[in-house]
Amino acid sequence: MSRDTSLTPDDAGSSSTVGSVGEFGLIARVTAGRTYPDTVLLGPGDDAAVVAAADGRVVVTTDMLVEGRHFRRDWSSPRDIGRKAIAQNGADIAAMGARCTAFVVALSCPADLTVADAEDLNAGLWDEASRAGAAVVGGDVTAGDHLVVSVTALGDLAGASPIRRDGARPGDVLAVSGPTGASAAGYALLAASVQGHPDLRAAHRVPRPDYDAGPAAAAAGATAMCDVSDGLLADAAHLAAASGVLLAVESARLPIPSLLRQAATELGVDVLDWALAGGEDHALLATFPDDDALPPGWTAVGRVGEVGDVGAGTVTVDGTEWTGARGWTSF
Amino acid sequence: MSRDTSLTPDDAGSSSTVGSVGEFGLIARVTAGRTYPDTVLLGPGDDAAVVAAADGRVVVTTDMLVEGRHFRRDWSSPRDIGRKAIAQNGADIAAMGARCTAFVVALSCPADLTVADAEDLNAGLWDEASRAGAAVVGGDVTAGDHLVVSVTALGDLAGASPIRRDGARPGDVLAVSGPTGASAAGYALLAASVQGHPDLRAAHRVPRPDYDAGPAAAAAGATAMCDVSDGLLADAAHLAAASGVLLAVESARLPIPSLLRQAATELGVDVLDWALAGGEDHALLATFPDDDALPPGWTAVGRVGEVGDVGAGTVTVDGTEWTGARGWTSF
């Protein structure tokens, strides 16, 4: 947990390293001058932080980003990495129908990481935490060979029931909160060193979850919901398995921006591969009792069906059981 | 966050690896058959967990353990590593005067880690979480070159005020909740390959915080408190700086078990170096209004003084300003 921030950091320039200013010097720098919302009852600097949980319950999720696995420092700036680490955790809070209240961050970094880079990473954490309506209330910094950013997000349900993955019922409408595939497209462009398409490349570096979409879906009566992190079909399969249903996706209804289609044509790939199998956009996937229930911004992309002869967890695309790439796996 | 645990793991033996069973297979194995306290309203398997926060506030802290830095796999079993990761976070919750309610764990591990080792690590996480009166409610598993275990602990204050580091006042009594130095002694024994002293070696591998000591100190009117993770003097300096006071330690009053003295004699070191500068025992250091206030198990080791001519944050040992090793630093 963050330590005493009253310790004075060394008077080192921006070219100094994390190793030279030390753990306490770095923490003093990254917490200096921050202001906290009223819901942060005790911020960084003690053994632990204290955050309001007015609802009497707290939603909690954790996700770790590892250098070389979830990001490349030659593709992503430290600020991008910080934003991404917060975004993917904040999206998990939104996927329960909750709003983010606080983040804590544990960071392992090489001692030769510059203080400037560490401060940029911290700025990214704070930027995205602010976008999510919350603050970074504590953390830990330690030495390690690689950059590892581990974030835990807390959220508040404001009296609502959490929207789980297991509530989808046959007849429900399947919907997404926004387009999927931009992160996969950005990855493909970066990997192929194809120029142009700055928006898609940025989408890979920094997902931009709509943190309001989750609570809006909950208020609209969503029956099940999850974050699309592994790919639309992969996450649909998780939701279908948890709910004991089949999910039938209609590809023609997927929201696919024209710039995504253009990039797919340029690279000679099927745009549906990106939209259906690409992960890390952190759109939300949810089921609703009927079409009229969808909140603004959500798009119906299919229907919840009976399992019938196929197994629970089956996902079909245009009536055919999907057998292609189901998205990203960790190992 | 933990994913759908209804996915069936591969039918792989204990010699199989994390890489072969995959993220979902591993998560299914480590969450199978677990039961959760009533305060866990939604456990692993969804985008996030939901934990009761009856107090209307939640205490939160995070700490990361990195292989080669915080533990060595040739010294510590996977179970030891899991226990240590929970213990050092749980101690931070106790240091606020709170009780642990839940832990989330993000794990990065090499794909060739055996499933048996991963399950042992998980058993250690659960053993210590249970000791702390809480459960592991969620997590994340990802591939990485080294084993990194990042834990976030949540806690409940049960209506009490959090005990911060900045409340010590001149005239208060300085006390510790238990002996310090055993972890440092165990480290020295392991590093020197000295046989014997199994209790001290175990103390380095797995700290055993007294999770009740923090809430007991809070109930007894502690004015300031912190966890001893960096070393008694180092953490005393943090508390002294935060409170704007001087802390005067009397070495003769330190609780030093005879087995610690014996090991020090064997290795030819001053036992006070271990007791004053050794970290990671996770005893608690606190200040109380007077000697009569100390709860059972706590030992008075000094007094809070005015800053006078020296700076806030000064710590003296037997009247002399401490200038020796102040404990462990991250970089």
Coordinates of C-alpha atoms in Angstrom, one line a residue, chain A residues 50-237:
Chain A
V50 CA -10.9 4.2 3.1
V51 CA -13.6 4.6 0.4
A52 CA -17.3 5.3 0.9
A53 CA -19.6 2.3 0.2
A54 CA -23.0 4.0 0.7
D55 CA -24.8 1.1 -0.9
G56 CA -23.6 -1.3 1.9
R57 CA -22.0 -3.5 -0.8
V58 CA -18.8 -3.1 -2.8
V59 CA -18.2 -4.4 -6.3
V60 CA -14.5 -5.5 -6.8
T61 CA -12.5 -6.8 -9.7
T62 CA -8.8 -7.1 -10.6
D63 CA -6.8 -7.4 -13.8
M64 CA -3.1 -7.4 -14.4
L65 CA -1.2 -6.1 -17.5
V66 CA 2.2 -7.7 -18.3
E67 CA 4.7 -6.1 -20.6
G68 CA 5.2 -8.1 -23.8
R69 CA 1.9 -9.9 -23.2
H70 CA -0.7 -7.1 -22.9
F71 CA 1.3 -4.2 -24.2
R72 CA 4.5 -3.4 -25.9
R73 CA 6.5 -0.3 -24.8
D74 CA 7.5 0.4 -28.5
W75 CA 3.8 0.6 -29.4
S76 CA 2.2 2.2 -26.4
S77 CA 3.3 5.2 -24.4
P78 CA 3.4 4.9 -20.6
R79 CA 0.3 7.1 -20.5
D80 CA -1.5 4.6 -22.8
I81 CA -0.5 1.7 -20.6
G82 CA -1.9 3.5 -17.5
R83 CA -5.1 4.3 -19.3
K84 CA -5.6 0.8 -20.6
A85 CA -5.0 -0.8 -17.1
I86 CA -7.7 1.3 -15.6
A87 CA -10.1 1.0 -18.5
Q88 CA -10.1 -2.8 -18.6
N89 CA -10.9 -2.9 -14.8
G90 CA -13.4 -0.1 -15.0
A91 CA -15.2 -1.9 -17.8
D92 CA -15.6 -5.0 -15.5
I93 CA -17.3 -2.8 -12.9
A94 CA -19.6 -1.3 -15.5
A95 CA -20.5 -4.9 -16.7
M96 CA -22.0 -5.5 -13.3
G97 CA -24.2 -2.4 -13.7
A98 CA -22.1 -0.5 -11.2
R99 CA -20.2 2.8 -11.2
C100 CA -16.5 3.0 -10.3
T101 CA -15.6 4.5 -7.0
A102 CA -11.9 3.8 -6.6
F103 CA -8.8 2.1 -8.0
V104 CA -5.7 0.8 -6.4
V105 CA -2.6 0.0 -8.5
A106 CA 0.3 -2.3 -7.8
L107 CA 3.3 -1.6 -10.1
S108 CA 6.4 -3.7 -10.7
C109 CA 9.0 -1.9 -12.9
P110 CA 12.6 -2.0 -13.8
A111 CA 14.8 0.3 -11.6
D112 CA 16.0 2.0 -14.8
L113 CA 12.5 3.2 -15.7
T114 CA 12.7 7.0 -15.9
V115 CA 10.7 9.0 -13.4
A116 CA 9.3 10.9 -16.4
D117 CA 7.9 7.6 -17.8
A118 CA 6.5 6.6 -14.4
E119 CA 4.8 10.0 -14.1
D120 CA 3.3 9.5 -17.5
L121 CA 2.0 6.1 -16.6
N122 CA 0.5 7.6 -13.5
A123 CA -1.0 10.4 -15.5
G124 CA -2.7 7.8 -17.7
L125 CA -4.0 6.0 -14.6
W126 CA -5.5 9.2 -13.3
D127 CA -6.9 10.4 -16.6
E128 CA -8.8 7.2 -17.1
A129 CA -9.9 6.9 -13.5
S130 CA -11.3 10.4 -13.8
R131 CA -13.1 9.4 -17.0
A132 CA -14.6 6.6 -15.0
G133 CA -15.7 9.0 -12.3
A134 CA -13.3 7.7 -9.7
A135 CA -9.8 8.2 -8.2
V136 CA -6.6 6.2 -7.6
V137 CA -6.6 5.9 -3.8
G138 CA -3.5 3.7 -3.2
G139 CA -0.9 1.5 -4.6
D140 CA 2.4 -0.3 -4.3
V141 CA 5.6 0.1 -6.3
T142 CA 8.3 -2.6 -6.4
A143 CA 11.3 -3.5 -8.6
G144 CA 11.0 -6.2 -11.2
D145 CA 12.5 -7.1 -14.6
H146 CA 9.4 -6.2 -16.5
L147 CA 6.7 -3.6 -16.3
V148 CA 3.6 -5.2 -14.6
V149 CA 0.6 -3.1 -13.8
S150 CA -2.0 -4.7 -11.6
V151 CA -5.2 -2.8 -10.9
T152 CA -8.1 -3.4 -8.6
A153 CA -11.3 -1.5 -9.2
L154 CA -14.1 -0.9 -6.7
G155 CA -17.6 0.0 -7.6
D156 CA -21.0 1.0 -6.2
L157 CA -24.4 -0.5 -7.3
A158 CA -26.4 2.4 -5.8
G159 CA -29.1 0.0 -4.6
A160 CA -29.5 -2.0 -7.8
S161 CA -29.0 -5.7 -8.2
P162 CA -25.7 -6.7 -9.9
I163 CA -26.3 -7.9 -13.5
R164 CA -24.7 -11.3 -13.6
R165 CA -23.8 -13.6 -16.6
D166 CA -26.4 -16.2 -15.7
G167 CA -29.7 -14.4 -16.2
A168 CA -30.2 -14.6 -19.9
R169 CA -33.5 -16.4 -20.8
P170 CA -34.7 -17.7 -24.2
G171 CA -36.5 -15.0 -26.1
D172 CA -34.3 -12.2 -24.7
V173 CA -32.6 -9.8 -27.1
L174 CA -28.8 -9.9 -27.3
A175 CA -27.2 -6.5 -27.6
V176 CA -23.9 -4.7 -27.6
S177 CA -23.1 -1.3 -26.1
G178 CA -20.9 -0.3 -29.0
P179 CA -18.8 -1.5 -31.9
T180 CA -16.3 -4.3 -31.4
G181 CA -13.2 -5.0 -33.5
A182 CA -11.3 -1.7 -33.4
S183 CA -8.7 -2.9 -31.0
A184 CA -8.1 -6.1 -33.1
A185 CA -7.8 -3.9 -36.2
G186 CA -5.4 -1.6 -34.5
Y187 CA -3.3 -4.5 -33.4
A188 CA -3.2 -5.9 -37.0
L189 CA -2.2 -2.5 -38.3
L190 CA 0.6 -2.1 -35.7
A191 CA 1.8 -5.6 -36.3
A192 CA 1.9 -5.2 -40.1
S193 CA 3.5 -1.7 -39.7
V194 CA 0.7 -0.3 -41.9
Q195 CA 0.5 3.5 -41.7
G196 CA -2.7 5.5 -41.3
H197 CA -5.8 4.7 -39.4
P198 CA -4.7 6.5 -36.3
D199 CA -8.1 6.0 -34.6
L200 CA -7.8 2.2 -34.9
R201 CA -4.3 2.2 -33.7
A202 CA -5.3 4.3 -30.8
A203 CA -8.2 2.0 -30.1
H204 CA -5.7 -0.9 -29.6
R205 CA -3.5 1.2 -27.4
V206 CA -6.3 2.6 -25.2
P207 CA -9.8 1.2 -25.1
R208 CA -12.5 3.8 -24.3
P209 CA -15.2 2.0 -22.4
D210 CA -18.5 3.7 -22.0
Y211 CA -18.8 3.5 -18.2
D212 CA -22.4 4.8 -18.3
A213 CA -23.5 1.9 -20.5
G214 CA -23.5 -0.6 -17.7
P215 CA -25.6 1.2 -15.2
A216 CA -27.9 2.3 -18.0
A217 CA -28.4 -1.3 -19.1
A218 CA -29.1 -2.3 -15.4
A219 CA -31.7 0.4 -15.1
A220 CA -33.3 -0.7 -18.4
G221 CA -33.8 -4.2 -17.0
A222 CA -30.8 -6.1 -18.5
T223 CA -31.1 -9.8 -17.6
A224 CA -27.4 -10.7 -18.1
M225 CA -24.3 -8.7 -18.9
C226 CA -20.6 -9.1 -19.4
D227 CA -17.6 -7.1 -20.7
V228 CA -16.2 -8.0 -24.1
S229 CA -12.6 -8.6 -23.3
D230 CA -11.8 -11.9 -25.0
G231 CA -13.8 -11.3 -28.1
L232 CA -17.6 -11.0 -28.8
L233 CA -18.1 -14.7 -29.5
A234 CA -15.8 -15.9 -26.7
D235 CA -17.5 -13.7 -24.2
A236 CA -20.9 -14.6 -25.6
A237 CA -20.0 -18.3 -25.1

